[in-house]
mmCIF file of C-alpha atoms in Angstrom:
data_model
loop_
_atom_site.group_PDB
_atom_site.id
_atom_site.type_symbol
_atom_site.label_atom_id
_atom_site.label_comp_id
_atom_site.label_asym_id
_atom_site.label_seq_id
_atom_site.Cartn_x
_atom_site.Cartn_y
_atom_site.Cartn_z
ATOM 1 C CA MET A 1367 -5.871 23.401 -13.624
ATOM 2 C CA SER A 1368 -8.560 25.544 -12.696
ATOM 3 C CA THR A 1369 -7.249 28.008 -9.761
ATOM 4 C CA THR A 1370 -10.313 30.079 -9.657
ATOM 5 C CA TRP A 1371 -12.513 29.350 -7.045
ATOM 6 C CA ALA A 1372 -16.156 29.660 -7.209
ATOM 7 C CA ALA A 1373 -17.302 33.216 -4.879
ATOM 8 C CA SER A 1374 -20.927 31.432 -3.919
ATOM 9 C CA SER A 1375 -19.171 28.978 -2.234
ATOM 10 C CA PRO A 1376 -16.428 27.405 0.361
ATOM 11 C CA ARG A 1377 -12.941 26.125 -1.438
ATOM 12 C CA VAL A 1378 -12.540 23.130 0.154
ATOM 13 C CA LEU A 1379 -8.875 21.833 -1.043
ATOM 14 C CA LEU A 1380 -9.200 17.714 -0.929
ATOM 15 C CA LEU A 1381 -6.001 15.603 -0.074
ATOM 16 C CA HIS A 1382 -4.783 12.570 -0.613
ATOM 17 C CA ALA A 1383 -6.797 10.658 -3.775
ATOM 18 C CA TYR A 1384 -4.823 8.000 -5.132
ATOM 19 C CA SER A 1385 -7.086 7.275 -8.520
ATOM 20 C CA PRO A 1386 -10.690 5.944 -9.845
ATOM 21 C CA LYS A 1387 -8.537 2.480 -11.464
ATOM 22 C CA ASN A 1388 -9.294 1.310 -8.012
ATOM 23 C CA SER A 1389 -12.810 1.655 -6.927
ATOM 24 C CA GLY A 1390 -12.982 1.982 -3.892
ATOM 25 C CA ASP A 1391 -10.803 5.072 -4.469
ATOM 26 C CA GLY A 1392 -12.520 6.489 -6.333
ATOM 27 C CA LEU A 1393 -15.738 5.861 -4.083
ATOM 28 C CA LEU A 1394 -14.198 7.581 -0.769
ATOM 29 C CA VAL A 1395 -13.542 10.919 -2.838
ATOM 30 C CA GLU A 1396 -16.547 10.826 -4.356
ATOM 31 C CA LEU A 1397 -18.196 10.305 0.025
ATOM 32 C CA ALA A 1398 -15.715 12.813 1.381
ATOM 33 C CA LYS A 1399 -17.529 15.314 -1.296
ATOM 34 C CA ALA A 1400 -20.518 14.315 -0.485
ATOM 35 C CA THR A 1401 -19.389 14.839 2.922
ATOM 36 C CA VAL A 1402 -18.115 17.888 3.129
ATOM 37 C CA VAL A 1403 -21.645 19.297 1.561
ATOM 38 C CA ARG A 1404 -23.928 17.539 3.899
ATOM 39 C CA ALA A 1405 -22.141 19.801 6.202
ATOM 40 C CA LEU A 1406 -21.611 22.872 4.316
ATOM 41 C CA GLY A 1407 -24.504 22.954 2.007
ATOM 42 C CA SER A 1408 -22.445 23.240 -1.206
ATOM 43 C CA ALA A 1409 -18.580 23.263 -1.972
ATOM 44 C CA ASP A 1410 -15.889 24.653 -4.693
ATOM 45 C CA PHE A 1411 -13.186 21.937 -4.504
ATOM 46 C CA ARG A 1412 -9.451 20.962 -5.751
ATOM 47 C CA VAL A 1413 -8.569 17.581 -5.327
ATOM 48 C CA ILE A 1414 -4.945 16.603 -4.996
ATOM 49 C CA ALA A 1415 -4.112 13.269 -6.663
ATOM 50 C CA SER A 1416 -1.700 10.117 -6.957
ATOM 51 C CA GLU A 1417 -2.586 9.506 -10.045
ATOM 52 C CA ALA A 1418 -4.920 12.812 -11.447
ATOM 53 C CA SER A 1419 -3.934 11.960 -15.189
ATOM 54 C CA ALA A 1420 -7.038 9.122 -14.235
ATOM 55 C CA PHE A 1421 -9.869 11.581 -13.013
ATOM 56 C CA ALA A 1422 -11.829 13.627 -15.419
ATOM 57 C CA GLY A 1423 -12.197 17.464 -14.994
ATOM 58 C CA ALA A 1424 -9.319 20.898 -14.759
ATOM 59 C CA ASP A 1425 -10.262 20.576 -11.098
ATOM 60 C CA TYR A 1426 -7.625 16.669 -9.859
ATOM 61 C CA ILE A 1427 -4.206 18.236 -9.726
ATOM 62 C CA GLN A 1428 -1.138 16.137 -9.471
ATOM 63 C CA TRP A 1429 1.033 15.751 -6.740
ATOM 64 C CA ARG A 1430 4.516 17.003 -7.100
ATOM 65 C CA ASP A 1431 7.047 19.302 -5.931
ATOM 66 C CA ARG A 1432 8.142 22.556 -6.258
ATOM 67 C CA LEU A 1433 11.204 21.353 -8.590
ATOM 68 C CA LEU A 1434 11.082 18.271 -10.267
ATOM 69 C CA GLY A 1435 8.353 17.694 -10.629
ATOM 70 C CA LYS A 1436 7.765 20.101 -13.673
ATOM 71 C CA SER A 1437 10.245 17.472 -15.655
ATOM 72 C CA ALA A 1438 8.826 15.663 -17.996
ATOM 73 C CA ARG A 1439 11.769 13.652 -17.819
ATOM 74 C CA ILE A 1440 10.911 12.229 -14.406
ATOM 75 C CA PRO A 1441 8.675 10.174 -13.404
ATOM 76 C CA ARG A 1442 5.613 10.441 -11.098
ATOM 77 C CA ARG A 1443 6.490 8.267 -8.646
ATOM 78 C CA ALA A 1444 9.620 9.555 -8.166
ATOM 79 C CA ALA A 1445 8.521 13.181 -8.262
ATOM 80 C CA MET A 1446 6.610 12.529 -5.178
ATOM 81 C CA LEU A 1447 9.061 10.776 -2.894
ATOM 82 C CA ALA A 1448 10.413 13.814 -3.324
ATOM 83 C CA THR A 1449 8.005 15.878 -1.781
ATOM 84 C CA GLY A 1450 8.881 14.773 1.754
ATOM 85 C CA PHE A 1451 12.555 17.054 1.086
ATOM 86 C CA LEU A 1452 11.364 20.083 -1.130
ATOM 87 C CA GLY A 1453 7.707 20.416 -0.582
ATOM 88 C CA PRO A 1454 4.748 20.199 -2.760
ATOM 89 C CA SER A 1455 3.933 22.389 -5.499
ATOM 90 C CA ASN A 1456 3.289 26.297 -5.637
ATOM 91 C CA GLU A 1457 0.096 25.925 -7.151
ATOM 92 C CA ILE A 1458 -0.956 23.397 -4.755
ATOM 93 C CA ARG A 1459 1.088 25.717 -1.553
ATOM 94 C CA GLU A 1460 -1.909 28.309 -3.336
ATOM 95 C CA LEU A 1461 -4.392 26.048 -3.320
ATOM 96 C CA ALA A 1462 -4.180 25.720 0.839
ATOM 97 C CA GLU A 1463 -3.330 28.596 1.407
ATOM 98 C CA GLN A 1464 -6.850 29.952 -0.392
ATOM 99 C CA ALA A 1465 -9.227 27.133 0.534
ATOM 100 C CA ASP A 1466 -11.375 27.320 3.703
ATOM 101 C CA LEU A 1467 -11.404 23.985 4.398
ATOM 102 C CA ILE A 1468 -9.010 20.896 3.963
ATOM 103 C CA VAL A 1469 -10.349 17.551 4.217
ATOM 104 C CA ALA A 1470 -7.809 14.030 3.786
ATOM 105 C CA VAL A 1471 -10.110 11.604 2.099
ATOM 106 C CA GLY A 1472 -10.636 8.684 4.277
ATOM 107 C CA GLY A 1473 -8.603 5.395 3.617
ATOM 108 C CA GLY A 1474 -4.979 3.717 5.096
ATOM 109 C CA TYR A 1475 -2.767 4.920 3.541
ATOM 110 C CA LEU A 1476 -0.746 6.894 6.943
ATOM 111 C CA ARG A 1477 1.957 3.165 7.127
ATOM 112 C CA GLY A 1478 5.273 2.710 7.918
ATOM 113 C CA GLY A 1479 5.333 -0.694 9.775
ATOM 114 C CA SER A 1480 7.745 -2.544 6.938
ATOM 115 C CA ILE A 1481 10.708 0.027 4.551
ATOM 116 C CA GLY A 1482 7.949 -1.030 1.425
ATOM 117 C CA PRO A 1483 5.307 0.390 3.067
ATOM 118 C CA ALA A 1484 6.877 3.163 4.304
ATOM 119 C CA ILE A 1485 8.370 4.440 0.925
ATOM 120 C CA LYS A 1486 4.985 4.309 -0.309
ATOM 121 C CA SER A 1487 3.496 6.721 3.112
ATOM 122 C CA TRP A 1488 6.031 9.296 2.379
ATOM 123 C CA GLY A 1489 6.439 9.732 -1.302
ATOM 124 C CA ALA A 1490 2.532 10.056 -2.052
ATOM 125 C CA HIS A 1491 1.222 10.613 1.350
ATOM 126 C CA TYR A 1492 3.518 12.374 4.272
ATOM 127 C CA GLY A 1493 4.395 14.823 2.437
ATOM 128 C CA GLN A 1494 0.973 15.795 2.085
ATOM 129 C CA LEU A 1495 0.978 15.640 5.981
ATOM 130 C CA LYS A 1496 2.833 17.921 6.400
ATOM 131 C CA LEU A 1497 0.579 20.642 4.211
ATOM 132 C CA ALA A 1498 -2.404 19.660 6.510
ATOM 133 C CA ALA A 1499 -0.585 20.096 9.720
ATOM 134 C CA ARG A 1500 0.445 23.416 8.929
ATOM 135 C CA TYR A 1501 -3.117 24.652 8.245
ATOM 136 C CA GLY A 1502 -3.637 22.465 11.020
ATOM 137 C CA HIS A 1503 -6.235 24.805 12.486
ATOM 138 C CA LYS A 1504 -8.713 24.190 8.691
ATOM 139 C CA ALA A 1505 -7.567 20.504 8.445
ATOM 140 C CA ILE A 1506 -10.064 17.169 9.190
ATOM 141 C CA TYR A 1507 -8.835 14.097 8.608
ATOM 142 C CA LEU A 1508 -11.707 12.156 7.930
ATOM 143 C CA SER A 1509 -12.428 8.518 8.632
ATOM 144 C CA GLN A 1510 -8.207 6.602 9.018
ATOM 145 C CA SER A 1511 -6.392 3.554 9.322
ATOM 146 C CA ILE A 1512 -3.300 4.923 10.791
ATOM 147 C CA GLY A 1513 -0.452 2.736 10.557
ATOM 148 C CA PRO A 1514 1.747 0.207 12.004
ATOM 149 C CA PHE A 1515 4.429 2.434 11.999
ATOM 150 C CA ARG A 1516 7.732 2.305 13.751
ATOM 151 C CA GLY A 1517 10.862 4.111 15.136
ATOM 152 C CA VAL A 1518 11.420 7.586 14.037
ATOM 153 C CA TYR A 1519 8.521 7.515 11.177
ATOM 154 C CA LYS A 1520 5.464 6.821 14.347
ATOM 155 C CA ARG A 1521 6.932 9.989 16.040
ATOM 156 C CA ALA A 1522 7.157 12.453 12.635
ATOM 157 C CA VAL A 1523 3.315 11.673 11.929
ATOM 158 C CA ALA A 1524 2.665 11.737 15.391
ATOM 159 C CA ARG A 1525 4.121 15.584 16.105
ATOM 160 C CA GLN A 1526 2.106 16.156 12.323
ATOM 161 C CA LEU A 1527 -1.219 14.829 12.986
ATOM 162 C CA ALA A 1528 -1.071 16.723 16.337
ATOM 163 C CA LYS A 1529 -1.605 20.320 14.862
ATOM 164 C CA VAL A 1530 -4.448 18.654 12.353
ATOM 165 C CA HIS A 1531 -7.664 20.191 14.056
ATOM 166 C CA THR A 1532 -9.659 16.334 13.944
ATOM 167 C CA VAL A 1533 -8.499 13.084 13.122
ATOM 168 C CA CYS A 1534 -11.154 11.115 12.765
ATOM 169 C CA VAL A 1535 -10.240 7.367 13.007
ATOM 170 C CA ARG A 1536 -12.342 4.286 11.656
ATOM 171 C CA ASP A 1537 -10.906 1.357 13.752
ATOM 172 C CA ASP A 1538 -10.176 0.835 17.489
ATOM 173 C CA ARG A 1539 -5.926 0.099 16.600
ATOM 174 C CA SER A 1540 -5.424 3.085 15.579
ATOM 175 C CA LEU A 1541 -7.107 4.850 17.859
ATOM 176 C CA THR A 1542 -4.583 3.471 20.518
ATOM 177 C CA GLU A 1543 -1.305 3.227 18.772
ATOM 178 C CA PHE A 1544 -1.683 7.188 18.286
ATOM 179 C CA SER A 1545 -3.835 7.658 21.869
ATOM 180 C CA ASN A 1546 -1.428 10.401 22.921
ATOM 181 C CA VAL A 1547 -2.496 12.454 20.396
ATOM 182 C CA ALA A 1548 -5.265 14.600 21.593
ATOM 183 C CA SER A 1549 -6.557 15.637 17.919
ATOM 184 C CA VAL A 1550 -7.933 11.468 17.170
ATOM 185 C CA LEU A 1551 -10.874 10.592 17.084
ATOM 186 C CA ARG A 1552 -12.572 7.312 16.732
ATOM 187 C CA MET A 1553 -15.381 7.635 12.959
ATOM 188 C CA PRO A 1554 -16.828 5.060 11.310
ATOM 189 C CA ASP A 1555 -15.845 4.204 7.523
ATOM 190 C CA LEU A 1556 -17.460 6.602 5.595
ATOM 191 C CA ALA A 1557 -18.620 3.949 2.960
ATOM 192 C CA VAL A 1558 -20.160 2.445 6.846
ATOM 193 C CA LEU A 1559 -21.668 6.032 7.442
ATOM 194 C CA GLU A 1560 -23.081 5.736 3.881
ATOM 195 C CA LEU A 1561 -24.776 2.176 4.545
ATOM 196 C CA ALA A 1562 -26.756 4.070 7.406
ATOM 197 C CA ARG A 1563 -28.080 6.735 4.871
ATOM 198 C CA GLN A 1564 -29.639 3.978 2.929
ATOM 199 C CA HIS A 1565 -32.804 3.037 3.038
ATOM 200 C CA ARG A 1566 -32.748 -1.018 2.781
ATOM 201 C CA GLN A 1567 -33.032 -2.336 -0.472
ATOM 202 C CA THR A 1568 -35.377 -5.024 -0.388
ATOM 203 C CA GLY A 1569 -34.662 -7.415 -3.938
ATOM 204 C CA ALA A 1570 -35.098 -11.285 -4.299
ATOM 205 C CA SER A 1571 -33.572 -13.260 -2.779
ATOM 206 C CA ALA A 1572 -33.570 -16.697 -4.749
ATOM 207 C CA ARG A 1573 -30.440 -16.327 -6.493
ATOM 208 C CA LEU A 1574 -28.682 -15.698 -3.372
ATOM 209 C CA MET A 1575 -26.858 -19.038 -3.905
ATOM 210 C CA GLU A 1576 -26.518 -18.515 -7.494
ATOM 211 C CA ASP A 1577 -23.335 -17.979 -8.688
ATOM 212 C CA PRO A 1578 -21.639 -15.838 -5.747
ATOM 213 C CA ILE A 1579 -19.552 -12.726 -6.389
ATOM 214 C CA ILE A 1580 -15.907 -13.172 -5.276
ATOM 215 C CA VAL A 1581 -13.629 -10.532 -5.330
ATOM 216 C CA ALA A 1582 -9.707 -11.508 -4.836
ATOM 217 C CA ARG A 1583 -6.482 -9.616 -4.563
ATOM 218 C CA GLU A 1584 -2.896 -10.361 -3.869
ATOM 219 C CA LEU A 1585 -1.805 -10.567 -0.479
ATOM 220 C CA PRO A 1586 1.152 -10.592 1.469
ATOM 221 C CA ARG A 1587 2.392 -12.935 4.344
ATOM 222 C CA PRO A 1588 -0.897 -14.605 2.752
ATOM 223 C CA ARG A 1589 -0.035 -17.995 4.690
ATOM 224 C CA THR A 1590 -3.021 -20.430 3.565
ATOM 225 C CA TYR A 1591 -5.099 -17.268 1.367
ATOM 226 C CA TYR A 1592 -4.207 -18.227 -2.204
ATOM 227 C CA ASP A 1593 -4.911 -22.518 -1.131
ATOM 228 C CA PHE A 1594 -8.465 -20.781 -0.107
ATOM 229 C CA LEU A 1595 -9.024 -18.833 -3.572
ATOM 230 C CA ASN A 1596 -7.012 -22.342 -5.395
ATOM 231 C CA ASP A 1597 -10.108 -23.655 -3.487
ATOM 232 C CA ALA A 1598 -12.784 -21.312 -4.579
ATOM 233 C CA SER A 1599 -11.627 -21.660 -8.425
ATOM 234 C CA ASP A 1600 -11.824 -25.304 -8.015
ATOM 235 C CA SER A 1601 -14.863 -25.207 -6.816
ATOM 236 C CA LYS A 1602 -16.198 -23.211 -10.084
ATOM 237 C CA ARG A 1603 -18.957 -21.664 -7.544
ATOM 238 C CA PHE A 1604 -18.309 -18.170 -7.665
ATOM 239 C CA GLU A 1605 -17.887 -15.744 -10.342
ATOM 240 C CA TRP A 1606 -14.873 -13.285 -9.905
ATOM 241 C CA ALA A 1607 -15.273 -9.876 -10.482
ATOM 242 C CA LEU A 1608 -12.856 -6.971 -10.132
ATOM 243 C CA GLN A 1609 -12.290 -4.312 -7.563
ATOM 244 C CA SER A 1610 -9.322 -3.049 -8.874
ATOM 245 C CA THR A 1611 -6.919 -2.383 -12.274
ATOM 246 C CA GLY A 1612 -5.000 0.559 -11.327
ATOM 247 C CA GLY A 1613 -1.173 0.491 -10.462
ATOM 248 C CA GLY A 1614 0.473 -2.204 -7.975
ATOM 249 C CA ASN A 1615 -3.291 -2.526 -7.208
ATOM 250 C CA ASP A 1616 -3.946 -4.406 -9.849
ATOM 251 C CA ASP A 1617 -6.309 -7.564 -9.092
ATOM 252 C CA LEU A 1618 -6.907 -8.391 -12.852
ATOM 253 C CA PRO A 1619 -3.983 -11.275 -13.553
ATOM 254 C CA LEU A 1620 -4.599 -13.023 -10.004
ATOM 255 C CA THR A 1621 -8.490 -13.089 -11.540
ATOM 256 C CA GLN A 1622 -7.628 -13.819 -14.450
ATOM 257 C CA ARG A 1623 -5.966 -17.383 -13.069
ATOM 258 C CA LEU A 1624 -8.590 -18.189 -11.053
ATOM 259 C CA GLY A 1625 -11.734 -17.886 -12.889
ATOM 260 C CA THR A 1626 -12.921 -17.725 -16.558
ATOM 261 C CA GLY A 1627 -13.537 -15.382 -18.887
ATOM 262 C CA THR A 1628 -13.617 -12.116 -19.006
ATOM 263 C CA PRO A 1629 -14.034 -10.514 -15.313
ATOM 264 C CA ARG A 1630 -16.942 -7.967 -14.453
ATOM 265 C CA PRO A 1631 -16.250 -4.634 -12.288
ATOM 266 C CA MET A 1632 -17.726 -5.091 -8.683
ATOM 267 C CA ALA A 1633 -19.535 -2.011 -10.551
ATOM 268 C CA GLU A 1634 -20.812 -3.844 -13.141
ATOM 269 C CA VAL A 1635 -21.752 -6.606 -11.085
ATOM 270 C CA LEU A 1636 -24.010 -4.304 -8.606
ATOM 271 C CA ALA A 1637 -26.295 -2.976 -11.245
ATOM 272 C CA ASP A 1638 -27.845 -6.658 -11.619
ATOM 273 C CA ALA A 1639 -30.795 -6.524 -10.591
ATOM 274 C CA SER A 1640 -31.158 -9.441 -8.434
ATOM 275 C CA PRO A 1641 -28.535 -9.651 -4.845
ATOM 276 C CA ARG A 1642 -25.953 -11.734 -4.865
ATOM 277 C CA ILE A 1643 -23.693 -12.649 -2.209
ATOM 278 C CA VAL A 1644 -20.528 -11.436 -2.142
ATOM 279 C CA VAL A 1645 -17.094 -12.625 -0.723
ATOM 280 C CA SER A 1646 -14.263 -9.899 -1.310
ATOM 281 C CA THR A 1647 -11.117 -8.761 0.224
ATOM 282 C CA ARG A 1648 -11.003 -5.436 -0.355
ATOM 283 C CA LEU A 1649 -13.157 -4.157 2.382
ATOM 284 C CA HIS A 1650 -15.244 -1.757 -0.096
ATOM 285 C CA GLY A 1651 -15.554 -4.282 -2.157
ATOM 286 C CA ALA A 1652 -17.673 -6.207 0.336
ATOM 287 C CA LEU A 1653 -19.332 -2.129 1.757
ATOM 288 C CA SER A 1654 -19.950 -1.241 -2.376
ATOM 289 C CA SER A 1655 -21.745 -4.336 -2.032
ATOM 290 C CA LEU A 1656 -23.550 -3.841 1.070
ATOM 291 C CA ILE A 1657 -25.108 -0.737 -0.256
ATOM 292 C CA ALA A 1658 -26.290 -2.055 -3.233
ATOM 293 C CA GLY A 1659 -27.958 -5.077 -1.097
ATOM 294 C CA PHE A 1660 -25.645 -7.480 -2.164
ATOM 295 C CA PRO A 1661 -25.045 -9.478 1.334
ATOM 296 C CA ALA A 1662 -21.512 -9.265 1.354
ATOM 297 C CA ILE A 1663 -18.826 -11.152 3.749
ATOM 298 C CA HIS A 1664 -15.441 -9.324 4.263
ATOM 299 C CA LEU A 1665 -11.930 -11.424 4.561
ATOM 300 C CA SER A 1666 -9.844 -9.077 5.950
ATOM 301 C CA TYR A 1667 -6.334 -8.506 6.204
ATOM 302 C CA GLU A 1668 -6.195 -6.338 7.502
ATOM 303 C CA ARG A 1669 -7.203 -3.284 10.868
ATOM 304 C CA LYS A 1670 -9.803 -1.344 8.850
ATOM 305 C CA GLY A 1671 -11.974 -4.586 8.115
ATOM 306 C CA TRP A 1672 -12.087 -5.559 11.556
ATOM 307 C CA GLY A 1673 -13.341 -2.214 12.182
ATOM 308 C CA ALA A 1674 -16.011 -1.192 9.983
ATOM 309 C CA TYR A 1675 -17.598 -4.555 10.744
ATOM 310 C CA GLU A 1676 -18.166 -4.473 14.502
ATOM 311 C CA ASP A 1677 -19.430 -0.646 13.404
ATOM 312 C CA ILE A 1678 -21.969 -2.122 10.821
ATOM 313 C CA GLY A 1679 -22.810 -5.764 13.700
ATOM 314 C CA LEU A 1680 -21.356 -8.416 11.350
ATOM 315 C CA ASP A 1681 -19.220 -9.512 13.266
ATOM 316 C CA GLU A 1682 -19.064 -12.695 12.437
ATOM 317 C CA PHE A 1683 -18.927 -12.122 8.970
ATOM 318 C CA VAL A 1684 -15.914 -11.184 8.685
ATOM 319 C CA LEU A 1685 -12.724 -13.898 8.537
ATOM 320 C CA ASN A 1686 -8.903 -13.238 8.588
ATOM 321 C CA ALA A 1687 -8.391 -13.319 4.812
ATOM 322 C CA ARG A 1688 -4.916 -15.300 5.777
ATOM 323 C CA ASP A 1689 -6.335 -18.280 7.481
ATOM 324 C CA ALA A 1690 -9.986 -18.221 5.536
ATOM 325 C CA THR A 1691 -11.616 -22.034 4.427
ATOM 326 C CA LEU A 1692 -13.693 -22.056 1.764
ATOM 327 C CA PRO A 1693 -16.366 -24.867 4.204
ATOM 328 C CA GLN A 1694 -15.921 -21.183 6.831
ATOM 329 C CA VAL A 1695 -17.178 -19.093 3.589
ATOM 330 C CA GLU A 1696 -19.683 -21.529 2.492
ATOM 331 C CA ALA A 1697 -21.069 -22.256 6.196
ATOM 332 C CA LEU A 1698 -21.482 -18.470 6.694
ATOM 333 C CA MET A 1699 -23.118 -18.266 3.065
ATOM 334 C CA LYS A 1700 -25.871 -20.432 3.935
ATOM 335 C CA ARG A 1701 -26.408 -18.919 7.026
ATOM 336 C CA ILE A 1702 -27.529 -16.282 4.765
ATOM 337 C CA HIS A 1703 -28.956 -18.290 2.152
ATOM 338 C CA GLU A 1704 -31.549 -19.442 5.199
ATOM 339 C CA ASP A 1705 -32.489 -16.146 6.638
ATOM 340 C CA PRO A 1706 -30.653 -13.315 4.837
ATOM 341 C CA GLU A 1707 -33.259 -10.923 6.916
ATOM 342 C CA ALA A 1708 -31.295 -11.797 10.360
ATOM 343 C CA PHE A 1709 -28.890 -10.463 8.126
ATOM 344 C CA TRP A 1710 -30.144 -7.380 7.273
ATOM 345 C CA SER A 1711 -31.243 -6.556 10.293
ATOM 346 C CA VAL A 1712 -28.292 -6.784 12.460
ATOM 347 C CA ILE A 1713 -27.242 -3.853 10.277
ATOM 348 C CA GLU A 1714 -30.401 -2.422 10.540
ATOM 349 C CA THR A 1715 -30.513 -2.439 14.596
ATOM 350 C CA LYS A 1716 -26.638 -0.439 14.406
ATOM 351 C CA LYS A 1717 -27.943 2.525 11.281
ATOM 352 C CA ALA A 1718 -28.981 5.125 14.104
ATOM 353 C CA GLU A 1719 -25.839 5.023 16.336
ATOM 354 C CA VAL A 1720 -24.108 5.014 13.251
ATOM 355 C CA ARG A 1721 -26.108 8.386 11.922
ATOM 356 C CA LEU A 1722 -25.619 10.243 15.012
ATOM 357 C CA LYS A 1723 -21.585 9.624 14.775
ATOM 358 C CA GLU A 1724 -22.028 10.463 11.237
ATOM 359 C CA ASN A 1725 -23.774 13.757 12.643
ATOM 360 C CA ARG A 1726 -21.527 14.299 14.803
ATOM 361 C CA LEU A 1727 -18.689 14.702 11.876
ATOM 362 C CA LEU A 1728 -20.738 17.411 9.853
ATOM 363 C CA ASP A 1729 -20.835 19.409 13.038
ATOM 364 C CA ILE A 1730 -16.900 18.817 13.497
ATOM 365 C CA ILE A 1731 -16.710 20.550 9.679
ATOM 366 C CA SER A 1732 -19.141 23.089 9.920
ATOM 367 C CA SER A 1733 -17.404 24.587 13.076
ATOM 368 C CA ILE A 1734 -13.781 24.613 11.168
ATOM 369 C CA ALA A 1735 -15.096 25.538 7.862
ATOM 370 C CA ASN A 1736 -16.357 28.642 10.297
ATOM 371 C CA GLY A 1737 -13.269 28.826 12.219
ATOM 372 C CA SER A 1738 -13.996 27.260 15.728
ATOM 373 C CA PRO A 1739 -11.093 26.883 17.876
ATOM 374 C CA ARG A 1740 -10.858 23.446 18.654
ATOM 375 C CA SER A 1741 -12.296 23.126 21.672
ATOM 376 C CA ALA A 1742 -15.595 24.421 21.115
ATOM 377 C CA THR A 1743 -14.987 20.956 18.308
ATOM 378 C CA ARG A 1744 -14.696 19.232 21.068
ATOM 379 C CA SER A 1745 -17.828 20.047 22.215
ATOM 380 C CA LEU A 1746 -18.864 18.808 20.365
ATOM 381 C CA GLU A 1747 -17.740 15.645 20.005
ATOM 382 C CA ALA A 1748 -18.849 14.919 24.149
ATOM 383 C CA SER A 1749 -22.230 15.907 23.759
#
């Protein structure tokens, strides 16, 4: 681990990174860094990650507790679970103390509506929230979906969030669930902010209806989701692509069962010269497609999907993943194919509004790094 900070740049500790094996999570880490650099001009980063070994570089530090994590005999996830009780390692505490700014990566990792997600969130993320809250005057959470939560855990999370200078949420349900926390601010997903910064990529639309791309994932409480996937597989119309292969987010077995041959990673698909329609269950599979100039339909299974597509004006192109049917998806693909300009023009009309929100975010980050009090940031938000 590199603990020597660059003397000429602000010292930034980035929390809640997961693993680049999920390309959506890797994208959010890179977008978080880019956002901070746009706000401050330059930055020296140290990144706390749940699977630091999957990243390249000594500046990625494994999230672990003060005691158990030092033993090679303790599994990584067990050591992370202990952080909620024992606190993080001394090295991580030192980095937090030294940092000029503490930034939480955007995403949807703070949740506890049922026992499984609550345990995962506690082990990988609650301790990082407590660390950020301890230095809350210099901490900001980039665009989150927070919740659902229940009972004691929700109250504990709310207490910690209230200590953080600014907490950005990317959907209205999160905003409502934590409306009693003064530091919460509605802000688009980082990938939506990036999309608004992009110049429109115009490409030939002749291939839009040829081999559309589909990104699938396992879903809890699926209802008819797998019926849709089987229908799409039986149609032989789609190329099946991979967005995530990491840990508990491994889409490879499902994708191999549904498709033929070896599925390509989405990054490789989006490098193709001619855009095609993407149908993605993973939100950042859809948003990264839009950034690359590929029109995307999102099959949403969480609040974050509706929030992101509302922010870019594509409400009609997001479906509930648990109830979507192949005819519904085909109808949306037909609309895009018949008038791709209409699809893209909706996004173009929303870009100015999104860019204004990003400018507000950059001002807030700058004010926190420069030591401005929370009241000053609220003035920026109201301006």
